[in-house]
Amino acid sequence: MIDKEKVWKAVLEALRLAVSPGTYGTYLKQTELADVREKDGRLLCEVGCASSFAKNTLEQRYWGQITEELERVTGNKCEIILIVKSRKADEQDSISGPLFESKEVIKGGWKKANLRETFTFDNYAVAGSNQMAFAASQAVARKPGEAYNPLFIYGGVGVGKTHLMQAIGHEVLNNDRGSVLFCSGEEFTNDLVEAIRFKSTDKIRLRYRKVKLLMIDDVQFIAGKPTVQEEFFHTFNAIQKEGGQIVMTSDRPPAEISKLEERLRSRFGAGLIVDIGPADFELRTAILLIKSRQRKIDLPMEAAQVIANKIEGVRELEGFLVRLISEAEMKQQEITKEWVEEVLEIAKPGNGRAKIITSTEVFSVVGNYYRLGIQQLKGERRTKMIAWPRQILMYLLRYELKLPLTEVGRMVGDRDHTTVMHGSNKVKLGMETDQRIKTEVEDIKKKLFT
């Protein structure tokens, strides 16, 4: 008998790490595993969604990720059906259109501001790589609209940009300094598209422009979208004119965001730009201890050090911790240094088992195998000699590193998630039907894991 609540909790925890906090809060957080039954040797899983808008979004953009996580947690092939949960009449939305179903600008109350409860300054591990960004964020939280406006934080995946930005939001709310709104660049774009569709642009302007603190995660997403950039430009000006604060994060500094309008590039750089570097060993260890304490799990220092020594990426680090805790709970296993080494498959050097790999290594191995440079793999050329290696790269990043489609797309030249899905699925299907392709991919994986 499958414990639906336990299974779905594990699935949501993994998905929470794979998508932006705004996306998780808007579309995934209110879902539930409504029913599970066997059908033709696989599990038929009914997933309840909070609204038809959430259901449609999950079907179009996150179907594959949800299925993959369900299969990982249950150990079975799964087929999912998304349904809209029935709600009482007094719980129905009175506002027409999907734009304002799940997010509201509020004064006091981190949930409706789209903030994660644990993303506070107290839970943020500080080291040399993030010290300046941490100090700047505290200054902004103390005096929003006065110190460093806008604040632009950039850095690689999983270094703590979103955590730091949301910590500012918590501090502003806790000290009653005004209303707060957090969203991603993608959500801002989607909101604007829906507002245009439902002819409700006045509502979106009221929603975004009346806040004291506007936080935009992954702001680089709006680049190359003229209508979105136009709206954001006026939103930016309106907030600053009223003395409000703007905080943004990106994977690169404004000067390196291609297809960003010069007037926005100028405004982004008018305040303070700070970067967050990769986490060192001590910081990775501290992050593991903080995250395990938040989950009320006793992670021994030596076990945390073993993990930190093996895994460099913070997002990969947290992802491994989630899976470790999930496995420990399922098996009722005490977390010890020895067991962690076993899970990491490094207990016996030279035993031929898999190692933890990074995206950098994947790029390097694929590039060397096909004698291509990294920029060629990321580039626009679609000749067969480049397109096929690029698709294998997408396949490995998606299925071996378990990275979300959007993240793989960002790494491989800012490609759309549907392009990543098509490319990686093409390789996966090819391996099942063509022995030559299977041998080719297995050869690359051997080079990657040895």
XYZ file of C-alpha atoms in Angstrom:
450
model
C 0.000 0.000 0.000
C 1.509 3.313 -1.081
C 1.553 6.120 1.463
C 0.240 8.898 -0.796
C 1.057 11.702 1.616
C 4.624 10.511 2.168
C 5.261 9.942 -1.535
C 3.903 13.335 -2.557
C 5.843 15.101 0.182
C 9.063 13.632 -1.243
C 8.048 14.587 -4.794
C 7.224 18.175 -3.812
C 10.476 18.537 -1.896
C 12.439 17.547 -5.008
C 10.367 19.818 -7.267
C 10.793 22.717 -4.846
C 14.534 22.524 -5.464
C 14.107 22.282 -9.227
C 11.932 25.365 -9.856
C 11.879 28.955 -8.664
C 10.210 29.679 -5.295
C 7.544 31.732 -7.060
C 6.716 28.920 -9.469
C 6.575 26.417 -6.625
C 4.286 28.600 -4.521
C 2.001 29.465 -7.427
C 1.544 26.112 -9.152
C 2.915 23.218 -7.081
C 2.560 23.932 -3.372
C -1.221 23.450 -3.286
C -1.182 20.161 -5.212
C -1.858 16.757 -3.674
C -1.656 13.108 -4.690
C -5.376 12.383 -4.767
C -5.313 8.753 -5.864
C -2.898 5.966 -6.871
C -3.875 2.702 -8.516
C -2.186 0.022 -10.603
C -2.899 -0.192 -14.323
C -1.123 -2.379 -16.893
C 1.996 -2.774 -14.763
C 2.355 0.901 -13.924
C 0.955 3.327 -11.363
C -1.869 5.630 -12.415
C -1.529 8.751 -10.266
C -4.194 11.440 -9.957
C -2.706 14.782 -8.958
C -5.102 17.396 -7.620
C -4.450 21.037 -8.579
C -5.763 24.196 -6.926
C -7.181 25.719 -10.128
C -7.645 25.108 -13.834
C -4.922 27.673 -14.494
C -2.457 25.733 -12.329
C -3.536 22.464 -13.966
C -2.980 23.810 -17.482
C 0.401 25.278 -16.565
C 1.596 22.030 -14.986
C 0.402 20.026 -17.999
C 2.196 22.288 -20.452
C 5.445 22.921 -18.594
C 6.072 20.507 -15.714
C 4.416 17.233 -16.753
C 7.727 15.512 -17.447
C 9.400 16.649 -14.231
C 6.466 15.554 -12.072
C 6.393 12.145 -13.760
C 10.150 11.686 -13.340
C 10.058 12.497 -9.626
C 7.073 10.206 -9.031
C 8.906 7.357 -10.750
C 12.055 8.061 -8.739
C 10.227 8.098 -5.396
C 7.945 5.105 -6.048
C 10.418 3.033 -8.044
C 7.673 2.300 -10.604
C 6.675 3.529 -14.031
C 4.000 6.178 -13.523
C 1.280 7.814 -15.572
C -0.167 11.022 -14.180
C -3.589 12.593 -14.578
C -4.015 16.192 -13.449
C -7.394 17.155 -12.017
C -8.806 20.304 -10.422
C -9.606 19.833 -6.746
C -13.210 20.643 -5.870
C -13.617 23.669 -3.619
C -16.478 25.023 -1.564
C -18.451 27.874 -3.059
C -17.112 30.430 -0.595
C -13.557 29.449 -1.490
C -13.958 30.160 -5.211
C -12.147 33.097 -6.696
C -14.358 36.061 -7.370
C -11.853 37.680 -9.713
C -12.223 36.796 -13.387
C -9.159 35.429 -15.170
C -6.270 33.428 -13.736
C -3.852 36.274 -13.199
C -4.536 36.904 -9.527
C -5.575 33.471 -8.311
C -2.619 32.600 -6.138
C -0.580 35.703 -5.399
C -1.539 38.848 -3.530
C 0.436 41.908 -2.470
C 0.217 42.098 1.286
C 1.523 43.998 4.237
C 2.689 41.447 6.754
C 2.490 37.770 5.882
C 5.295 35.958 4.094
C 3.062 33.306 2.524
C 1.061 35.653 0.327
C 4.192 37.591 -0.565
C 5.465 34.337 -2.137
C 8.337 34.009 0.350
C 9.758 30.755 1.680
C 9.497 30.641 5.465
C 13.080 29.420 5.919
C 14.712 31.972 3.599
C 15.751 34.417 6.320
C 19.018 36.085 7.304
C 19.252 33.810 10.365
C 19.323 30.720 8.144
C 21.869 32.100 5.678
C 25.417 30.738 5.918
C 27.966 33.525 5.371
C 31.513 33.150 4.024
C 33.931 35.131 1.909
C 32.136 34.293 -1.339
C 28.866 35.949 -0.267
C 29.868 38.359 2.499
C 29.489 41.560 0.460
C 26.109 40.510 -0.944
C 24.944 39.611 2.576
C 25.986 43.003 3.994
C 24.346 44.886 1.117
C 21.120 42.916 1.545
C 20.975 43.717 5.257
C 21.491 47.406 4.491
C 18.624 47.364 1.981
C 16.357 45.540 4.452
C 17.026 48.194 7.096
C 16.344 51.125 4.769
C 14.378 50.031 1.699
C 14.355 52.671 -0.999
C 17.330 54.488 0.484
C 20.367 52.188 0.413
C 21.523 50.625 -2.867
C 18.490 51.069 -5.092
C 18.276 48.927 -7.115
C 20.264 46.053 -5.633
C 21.389 43.620 -8.324
C 22.738 40.237 -7.152
C 24.252 37.829 -9.657
C 25.947 34.452 -9.493
C 25.765 30.833 -10.589
C 23.031 28.320 -9.925
C 22.352 27.466 -6.288
C 24.738 29.962 -4.661
C 22.006 31.552 -2.510
C 20.781 34.539 -4.531
C 17.084 33.777 -4.050
C 17.541 33.027 -0.347
C 19.279 36.359 0.216
C 16.689 38.324 -1.733
C 13.793 36.706 0.125
C 15.549 37.382 3.432
C 15.256 41.085 2.590
C 11.527 40.575 2.073
C 11.114 38.850 5.441
C 12.974 41.646 7.209
C 10.879 44.375 5.574
C 7.653 42.571 6.509
C 8.778 41.802 10.058
C 9.580 45.464 10.690
C 6.367 46.694 9.056
C 8.221 48.768 6.481
C 5.714 48.242 3.683
C 4.219 45.791 1.218
C 6.354 43.158 -0.488
C 6.086 41.192 -3.728
C 8.407 38.431 -4.931
C 8.218 36.784 -8.346
C 10.500 35.495 -11.073
C 11.150 37.170 -14.406
C 9.231 34.329 -16.022
C 6.205 34.906 -13.769
C 6.262 38.636 -14.464
C 6.227 37.774 -18.169
C 3.380 35.268 -17.782
C 1.342 37.711 -15.694
C 1.698 40.386 -18.356
C 0.735 37.967 -21.144
C -2.373 36.913 -19.210
C -3.228 40.545 -18.431
C -3.084 41.430 -22.115
C -5.139 38.340 -22.955
C -7.865 39.218 -20.435
C -7.557 42.977 -21.036
C -6.646 43.599 -17.400
C -3.348 45.484 -17.706
C -4.597 48.127 -15.261
C -4.832 45.448 -12.577
C -1.313 44.172 -13.161
C 0.053 47.707 -13.024
C -1.730 48.339 -9.749
C -0.451 45.031 -8.415
C 3.220 45.515 -9.225
C 3.590 49.264 -8.844
C 2.043 49.818 -5.422
C 4.602 47.784 -3.440
C 7.350 49.122 -1.213
C 9.671 46.268 -2.169
C 9.623 44.472 -5.533
C 11.904 41.435 -5.876
C 12.456 39.888 -9.307
C 14.296 36.559 -9.457
C 16.123 35.605 -12.685
C 15.401 38.971 -14.252
C 17.416 37.972 -17.342
C 14.299 36.094 -18.478
C 12.667 39.322 -19.687
C 15.522 40.041 -22.124
C 14.551 39.825 -25.781
C 10.857 40.445 -25.026
C 10.104 44.065 -26.066
C 6.596 44.325 -24.593
C 7.695 42.833 -21.270
C 10.746 45.089 -21.083
C 8.573 48.118 -21.824
C 6.205 47.257 -18.965
C 9.045 46.488 -16.562
C 10.765 49.775 -17.427
C 7.679 51.764 -16.422
C 7.117 49.563 -13.343
C 10.717 50.168 -12.294
C 10.341 53.942 -12.665
C 6.983 54.038 -10.857
C 8.310 52.172 -7.806
C 11.444 54.287 -7.531
C 9.432 57.487 -7.941
C 7.337 56.525 -4.896
C 10.436 55.750 -2.833
C 10.181 51.977 -3.215
C 13.007 49.451 -3.395
C 13.836 47.060 -6.229
C 15.993 43.947 -5.806
C 16.892 41.669 -8.698
C 18.875 38.491 -9.209
C 20.427 37.072 -12.346
C 22.946 34.479 -13.441
C 25.097 37.240 -14.964
C 25.737 40.989 -14.528
C 23.608 43.485 -16.506
C 26.422 44.158 -18.982
C 26.383 40.488 -20.041
C 22.614 40.023 -20.456
C 22.109 39.811 -24.209
C 19.031 41.402 -25.817
C 18.446 43.598 -22.757
C 17.389 47.132 -23.677
C 20.061 49.739 -22.918
C 17.698 51.851 -20.823
C 17.074 48.845 -18.540
C 20.758 47.942 -18.484
C 21.459 51.501 -17.351
C 18.849 51.369 -14.591
C 19.981 47.944 -13.362
C 23.504 49.287 -12.942
C 22.497 52.564 -11.285
C 22.465 51.085 -7.774
C 24.766 48.378 -6.430
C 25.818 45.263 -8.340
C 27.239 42.428 -6.218
C 28.188 38.878 -7.090
C 28.103 35.642 -5.113
C 30.878 33.181 -5.862
C 30.863 29.378 -5.575
C 30.628 27.968 -2.044
C 33.872 26.657 -0.546
C 34.151 23.490 1.567
C 33.412 25.206 4.903
C 30.378 27.017 3.500
C 29.014 23.838 1.908
C 29.358 22.036 5.240
C 27.586 24.873 7.066
C 24.747 24.845 4.514
C 24.228 21.109 5.016
C 24.089 21.487 8.793
C 21.625 24.396 8.564
C 19.364 22.598 6.073
C 19.322 19.382 8.111
C 18.545 21.316 11.297
C 15.616 23.007 9.538
C 14.247 19.550 8.764
C 14.844 18.437 12.363
C 17.363 15.823 11.192
C 20.524 14.961 13.104
C 23.308 15.100 10.510
C 26.700 14.384 12.121
C 29.472 16.860 11.310
C 31.671 14.143 9.786
C 28.801 13.021 7.534
C 28.223 16.611 6.391
C 31.928 16.961 5.622
C 31.917 13.787 3.519
C 29.059 15.173 1.417
C 30.582 18.669 1.169
C 33.887 17.189 0.052
C 32.206 15.235 -2.742
C 29.547 17.630 -4.070
C 30.408 21.209 -5.039
C 27.150 22.690 -6.329
C 24.887 24.032 -3.575
C 21.706 23.015 -5.404
C 23.121 19.537 -6.011
C 24.141 19.512 -2.353
C 20.630 20.274 -1.134
C 19.146 17.863 -3.656
C 21.344 15.058 -2.365
C 20.419 15.913 1.235
C 16.701 15.715 0.408
C 17.169 12.308 -1.207
C 19.350 11.134 1.691
C 16.735 12.134 4.273
C 13.939 10.604 2.190
C 15.828 7.303 1.899
C 16.700 7.314 5.603
C 13.037 7.788 6.533
C 11.869 5.080 4.137
C 14.448 2.573 5.421
C 14.374 3.818 9.043
C 18.135 4.199 8.715
C 20.280 6.274 11.065
C 22.380 8.785 9.134
C 26.033 8.018 9.811
C 29.296 8.852 8.061
C 29.604 5.250 6.886
C 26.089 5.099 5.472
C 26.541 8.444 3.693
C 29.730 7.105 2.096
C 27.785 4.058 0.961
C 25.034 6.193 -0.552
C 27.617 8.361 -2.280
C 29.214 5.150 -3.508
C 32.691 6.170 -2.499
C 33.218 3.799 0.426
C 35.657 1.662 -1.568
C 37.955 3.565 -3.932
C 38.236 1.965 -7.349
C 35.077 -0.093 -6.982
C 33.839 1.150 -10.346
C 30.680 2.672 -8.963
C 29.259 5.972 -10.083
C 30.634 9.245 -8.835
C 28.957 12.603 -8.314
C 29.528 14.690 -11.433
C 29.070 18.364 -12.256
C 27.684 20.161 -15.288
C 31.177 21.475 -16.065
C 32.460 17.915 -16.368
C 29.567 16.972 -18.657
C 30.332 19.884 -20.990
C 34.028 18.983 -20.999
C 33.553 15.263 -21.706
C 30.949 15.786 -24.447
C 33.050 18.533 -26.038
C 36.203 16.396 -26.020
C 34.356 13.349 -27.356
C 33.048 15.224 -30.396
C 36.003 17.644 -30.638
C 33.785 20.658 -30.124
C 34.276 23.735 -27.979
C 31.866 24.682 -25.203
C 30.758 27.778 -27.130
C 29.912 25.593 -30.134
C 27.701 23.421 -27.920
C 25.992 26.527 -26.556
C 25.782 28.324 -29.899
C 23.055 28.787 -32.498
C 24.432 26.578 -35.295
C 22.208 23.568 -36.011
C 24.352 21.483 -38.337
C 24.184 17.765 -37.621
C 27.773 17.617 -36.358
C 26.850 20.122 -33.617
C 23.113 19.551 -33.049
C 23.458 15.865 -32.162
C 26.253 16.347 -29.560
C 24.186 19.216 -28.128
C 21.192 16.887 -27.736
C 23.357 14.277 -26.001
C 24.607 17.042 -23.706
C 20.990 17.929 -22.870
C 20.201 14.260 -22.250
C 23.087 13.838 -19.795
C 22.330 17.059 -17.926
C 18.670 16.119 -17.635
C 18.833 12.413 -16.854
C 22.233 11.967 -15.182
C 22.438 15.209 -13.213
C 18.627 15.364 -12.743
C 18.569 19.062 -13.615
C 15.226 20.698 -14.466
C 14.449 21.416 -18.111
C 14.630 25.184 -17.655
C 18.045 24.928 -16.001
C 19.422 22.718 -18.779
C 18.086 25.203 -21.321
C 19.799 28.073 -19.522
C 23.120 26.217 -19.497
C 22.954 25.236 -23.156
C 22.684 28.701 -24.670
C 19.457 29.968 -23.050
C 17.264 27.512 -24.929
C 13.558 26.997 -24.294
C 12.554 24.079 -22.055
C 10.597 22.512 -24.928
C 13.795 22.398 -27.003
C 15.541 20.587 -24.153
C 12.654 18.146 -23.788
C 12.653 17.389 -27.521
C 16.429 16.956 -27.711
C 16.852 14.799 -24.621
C 13.831 12.642 -25.498
C 15.228 12.114 -28.999
C 18.422 10.685 -27.486
C 16.484 8.578 -24.976
C 14.269 7.089 -27.696
C 17.283 6.549 -29.930
C 19.026 4.533 -27.221
C 15.988 2.264 -26.990
C 15.781 1.607 -30.735
C 19.299 2.040 -32.139
C 22.231 0.032 -30.766
C 24.735 2.435 -32.335
C 23.284 5.379 -30.408
C 23.161 3.362 -27.195
C 26.826 2.395 -27.572
C 27.780 6.007 -28.313
C 26.044 7.365 -25.206
C 27.349 4.558 -22.990
C 30.882 5.298 -24.193
C 30.489 8.955 -23.194
C 29.051 7.967 -19.801
C 32.035 5.695 -19.143
C 34.393 8.609 -19.762
C 32.242 10.788 -17.536
C 32.018 8.438 -14.569
C 35.583 7.069 -14.512
